[in-house]
XYZ file of C-alpha atoms in Angstrom:
343
model
C 22.719 -7.594 54.727
C 20.390 -5.492 55.705
C 17.441 -6.589 52.570
C 18.012 -10.502 53.227
C 16.573 -11.167 56.509
C 17.560 -14.932 56.581
C 21.371 -13.474 57.277
C 20.437 -11.498 59.626
C 18.739 -13.877 61.779
C 21.455 -16.238 61.436
C 23.091 -13.007 62.239
C 21.387 -13.828 65.810
C 18.165 -10.734 65.364
C 15.209 -11.251 66.509
C 12.737 -10.301 63.573
C 8.933 -9.567 63.768
C 8.538 -11.885 61.265
C 10.802 -14.433 60.903
C 12.286 -15.480 56.904
C 10.895 -18.685 55.320
C 12.464 -20.840 53.004
C 11.425 -24.611 52.406
C 13.506 -27.958 52.180
C 13.292 -29.329 49.181
C 11.503 -26.725 47.850
C 12.684 -27.064 44.093
C 11.072 -30.608 44.310
C 8.617 -32.696 42.180
C 5.747 -31.454 43.867
C 6.265 -28.649 41.428
C 5.039 -28.538 37.929
C 7.561 -26.547 36.204
C 9.567 -28.812 38.349
C 8.294 -31.428 37.108
C 8.592 -30.049 33.572
C 12.305 -29.000 33.764
C 13.355 -33.011 35.097
C 12.087 -34.455 32.151
C 13.661 -31.683 29.506
C 17.129 -32.730 31.427
C 16.352 -36.419 30.988
C 17.721 -37.498 34.360
C 18.169 -36.299 37.815
C 21.677 -36.695 37.555
C 21.672 -34.984 34.438
C 19.723 -32.461 36.383
C 21.859 -31.996 38.594
C 25.010 -31.648 36.809
C 23.084 -28.962 33.993
C 24.046 -25.630 36.123
C 21.307 -23.756 33.381
C 18.699 -26.267 34.086
C 20.272 -26.746 38.015
C 20.003 -22.872 38.383
C 16.035 -22.871 36.518
C 14.618 -25.040 39.173
C 16.282 -24.050 42.209
C 14.651 -19.765 40.881
C 11.490 -22.166 40.029
C 9.644 -21.482 43.992
C 10.937 -17.938 44.074
C 9.685 -16.881 41.401
C 6.028 -18.385 42.525
C 6.440 -18.059 46.441
C 8.628 -14.787 46.910
C 10.851 -17.145 49.637
C 13.446 -15.174 51.583
C 16.032 -17.855 50.432
C 16.761 -19.920 47.154
C 18.908 -23.389 48.031
C 21.486 -24.754 45.740
C 19.913 -27.846 43.374
C 22.445 -30.574 43.865
C 22.126 -33.374 45.539
C 24.505 -34.794 49.257
C 25.000 -37.747 46.714
C 27.270 -36.158 44.368
C 30.205 -35.758 47.230
C 30.561 -39.583 46.887
C 30.851 -40.112 43.279
C 33.502 -36.872 42.966
C 35.637 -39.557 45.005
C 35.455 -41.869 42.498
C 32.199 -44.434 43.392
C 30.001 -45.041 41.279
C 26.853 -43.456 41.535
C 23.496 -44.386 39.842
C 19.114 -43.612 40.752
C 16.530 -46.575 39.943
C 13.442 -45.138 39.180
C 10.693 -45.113 42.085
C 13.217 -46.574 44.473
C 15.992 -43.332 44.596
C 20.311 -43.980 45.132
C 22.413 -46.173 44.252
C 25.982 -46.564 45.006
C 29.267 -49.021 44.682
C 29.745 -50.093 48.357
C 32.276 -48.961 50.479
C 33.195 -51.763 53.336
C 37.021 -53.044 52.538
C 40.354 -50.819 52.951
C 40.804 -51.884 49.371
C 37.362 -49.822 49.053
C 38.794 -46.736 50.700
C 42.041 -47.582 47.746
C 39.630 -47.179 45.293
C 38.432 -43.596 46.289
C 40.268 -40.594 45.092
C 42.129 -37.087 47.382
C 39.268 -35.091 48.109
C 41.621 -32.255 46.942
C 40.713 -33.540 43.781
C 36.824 -33.538 43.736
C 36.816 -30.580 42.366
C 36.552 -31.393 38.578
C 33.584 -33.215 38.963
C 31.730 -30.668 41.121
C 32.794 -27.953 38.829
C 29.429 -27.974 36.940
C 27.442 -26.966 40.779
C 29.459 -24.517 41.207
C 28.221 -22.298 37.742
C 25.388 -23.567 38.741
C 25.733 -20.847 42.299
C 27.630 -18.408 39.549
C 24.856 -18.188 37.434
C 21.754 -18.302 40.737
C 24.002 -15.060 41.839
C 23.516 -12.924 39.410
C 19.780 -14.162 38.585
C 18.290 -14.278 42.161
C 16.474 -11.168 43.744
C 19.218 -9.030 45.622
C 16.794 -9.708 48.644
C 17.104 -13.260 48.187
C 19.850 -15.980 50.584
C 21.661 -18.219 48.625
C 21.910 -21.567 50.881
C 25.081 -23.837 49.797
C 25.020 -27.415 51.357
C 26.325 -30.770 51.590
C 25.283 -33.758 53.702
C 26.769 -34.633 56.770
C 30.409 -36.884 56.905
C 27.485 -39.753 58.445
C 24.930 -39.784 56.608
C 26.759 -39.522 53.572
C 28.884 -42.918 54.748
C 25.264 -44.594 55.170
C 24.799 -44.354 51.897
C 28.737 -45.093 50.582
C 28.512 -48.405 52.665
C 25.312 -49.740 52.211
C 25.124 -48.701 48.604
C 21.586 -47.409 49.104
C 19.366 -45.490 51.769
C 18.492 -47.931 54.625
C 15.579 -47.555 57.099
C 17.743 -48.373 60.110
C 20.954 -47.497 58.421
C 22.188 -51.179 59.932
C 24.831 -51.310 57.107
C 26.884 -48.369 58.723
C 26.991 -49.391 62.361
C 27.716 -53.231 61.366
C 30.559 -51.397 60.005
C 31.460 -49.965 62.323
C 31.652 -52.064 64.941
C 33.555 -54.439 62.714
C 36.156 -52.861 60.825
C 36.388 -49.137 62.689
C 39.649 -48.379 61.036
C 38.390 -48.590 57.332
C 34.723 -46.679 58.747
C 36.544 -43.787 60.787
C 38.933 -43.397 57.393
C 35.776 -43.411 55.318
C 34.339 -40.791 57.568
C 37.590 -38.993 57.612
C 37.884 -38.891 53.753
C 34.251 -37.404 53.679
C 34.858 -34.835 55.936
C 37.870 -33.655 53.962
C 35.786 -33.516 50.871
C 33.286 -32.195 52.505
C 35.376 -28.990 53.423
C 37.066 -28.846 50.135
C 33.540 -28.435 48.142
C 31.174 -26.280 50.578
C 34.935 -23.652 50.569
C 34.205 -23.598 46.746
C 30.415 -23.243 46.797
C 30.636 -20.347 49.145
C 33.958 -19.051 46.206
C 31.224 -19.432 43.647
C 28.564 -17.300 45.384
C 27.106 -19.017 48.545
C 26.252 -16.633 51.154
C 25.276 -19.652 53.884
C 25.789 -23.425 53.435
C 23.799 -26.174 55.265
C 25.017 -29.894 56.818
C 22.308 -32.178 56.893
C 22.834 -34.695 59.367
C 19.559 -37.036 58.247
C 20.627 -40.056 60.027
C 22.427 -38.575 63.327
C 18.974 -39.635 65.334
C 20.102 -43.573 64.845
C 23.553 -42.407 66.287
C 23.098 -43.464 70.214
C 25.529 -42.409 73.184
C 29.039 -42.059 72.302
C 28.692 -42.926 69.401
C 26.632 -39.416 68.235
C 29.639 -37.586 69.487
C 32.465 -38.913 68.010
C 29.920 -38.995 64.301
C 27.788 -36.228 64.742
C 29.283 -33.259 66.655
C 33.165 -33.933 65.981
C 33.245 -33.998 61.928
C 30.218 -31.422 62.157
C 32.309 -29.222 64.030
C 35.796 -30.100 62.709
C 34.512 -29.074 59.063
C 32.549 -25.357 60.276
C 36.454 -25.126 61.718
C 37.183 -25.113 58.368
C 35.017 -22.916 56.451
C 35.236 -20.365 59.405
C 38.607 -20.004 59.281
C 38.469 -19.947 55.136
C 35.258 -17.472 55.283
C 34.848 -16.132 58.259
C 31.491 -14.341 57.519
C 29.388 -17.642 56.321
C 27.074 -18.833 58.248
C 26.008 -22.704 58.607
C 22.993 -24.236 59.617
C 23.870 -27.650 61.137
C 20.762 -30.441 61.041
C 21.062 -33.271 62.782
C 17.564 -34.451 62.503
C 16.271 -37.329 65.255
C 18.886 -35.653 67.323
C 15.888 -35.365 70.390
C 17.471 -33.929 73.948
C 20.676 -33.785 72.104
C 19.912 -30.652 69.723
C 20.567 -28.895 73.183
C 24.084 -27.534 72.613
C 24.345 -28.933 69.513
C 25.189 -24.654 67.843
C 27.848 -24.205 70.984
C 29.693 -27.881 70.347
C 29.541 -27.565 66.294
C 30.059 -23.475 66.102
C 27.159 -23.854 64.340
C 25.438 -20.226 63.405
C 21.578 -22.017 63.227
C 20.143 -25.901 64.400
C 17.572 -26.636 62.016
C 14.638 -28.603 64.456
C 13.132 -32.022 63.388
C 9.337 -32.250 63.180
C 8.873 -34.461 65.749
C 10.895 -31.647 68.223
C 9.049 -30.063 71.343
C 8.522 -26.110 70.663
C 8.741 -24.898 74.274
C 11.604 -27.507 74.668
C 13.093 -26.082 71.784
C 12.327 -21.909 72.446
C 13.998 -22.798 76.072
C 16.679 -25.091 75.362
C 18.022 -24.764 71.907
C 16.985 -21.114 70.081
C 18.891 -20.353 73.748
C 21.772 -20.684 71.852
C 21.206 -18.643 68.897
C 18.721 -18.870 65.784
C 16.510 -22.010 65.609
C 15.736 -23.557 61.645
C 11.890 -24.924 61.013
C 9.941 -27.167 62.629
C 6.506 -27.906 60.580
C 5.487 -31.040 59.900
C 6.194 -31.897 56.272
C 2.452 -33.456 55.850
C 0.666 -30.710 56.306
C 1.388 -29.539 52.883
C -0.254 -32.594 52.097
C -3.503 -32.242 54.236
C -3.188 -28.267 54.307
C -6.783 -26.452 55.939
C -7.256 -25.156 59.047
C -4.508 -27.825 61.121
C -1.739 -25.826 58.762
C -2.627 -22.338 59.628
C -3.220 -22.653 63.510
C 0.546 -25.098 63.558
C 2.483 -22.939 61.049
C 1.462 -19.788 63.639
C 2.165 -22.078 66.731
C 5.577 -22.555 65.566
C 5.766 -18.350 64.255
C 4.621 -17.865 68.352
C 6.783 -20.394 70.140
C 9.778 -18.784 68.266
C 9.011 -15.023 68.538
C 11.323 -13.967 71.525
C 14.758 -14.845 69.424
C 16.282 -15.562 66.485
C 13.733 -18.369 64.425
C 14.038 -19.238 60.592
C 10.505 -20.523 59.349
C 11.149 -24.186 57.808
C 9.511 -27.358 57.698
C 11.103 -30.398 59.642
C 12.842 -32.015 56.984
C 12.025 -31.783 53.269
C 8.128 -31.086 51.067
C 7.318 -34.288 49.880
C 6.208 -34.898 45.882
C 2.226 -35.510 47.034
C 2.544 -32.100 48.546
C -0.386 -29.000 47.088
C 1.166 -25.969 45.929
C -1.684 -24.253 47.257
C -0.625 -25.051 51.044
C 2.816 -23.582 50.390
C 0.970 -20.318 49.922
C -1.135 -21.059 53.163
C 1.508 -21.731 55.298
C 3.885 -18.273 53.657
C 0.322 -16.136 54.092
C 0.373 -17.887 57.894
C 3.811 -17.054 58.644
C 3.495 -13.425 56.960
C 0.368 -12.861 58.608
C -1.618 -12.288 55.628
């Protein structure tokens, strides 16, 4: 742990220079990623090819020397492992067979049976465990139940998660049964990731912000708490980062309510507020706006340093407030890292 600054930050240590990694750091903005993806043939083939998935995970580590590598996979592999059909449409994103009724639910498998489909992902982690530099932390991840359910219910990504909200209102038993099944599968999946070598886990609730009132507590907080409690029972020493994107004022108290060791902040979160209301409970991660990876310049350097300064009195992992976009300039990543590390 002495060599792994991310583990130290997650344990609550305030470091003179925050560790850094980047959401979607293995991605289309890198020419070497595009070449490897072309070799794989398509996105899902890349996810399920352990050697190539490990290669794209390692590419940003070689290029930038990030303090962590995050497993290359996708949050929608869990629905596929449960029995949903999954495919990707070029330029449009994922498509799934929809789950909107008891009959649809009956076609899904047992959460304990996901490992056969997901075994290549575990092999990717085992490869990475052997190939990463000793100071680089290996992060595993999954989508949070609400976010995964929104795709399974709509059959695709939607701007407002409307189909999931509609099912929640019209047939809450089916909706809650789906969330329960995803929750159980996610526990199995993440636990197996730890067994395969993951040292940190991250739970992505990308659409948490569309949950309002009591629904946020029911469908963002409680499932995260259930997953984290189960994981801590099996793997007490493995920290968990929670990312309820769009939570706003509800970032406050989220770590305590769920048992997360760190809360990842989105780019809309005010720095001074987060330092005094969220970081007081432990490590925070974030939260540079992704657009700076496209535009660069002095704004990038200034905003990066402002984030480092704002969180300098507590445990902090530097990251973006969301994933890096395909149109980002790889050179801007170097500039960001230099600004964080004071080069």
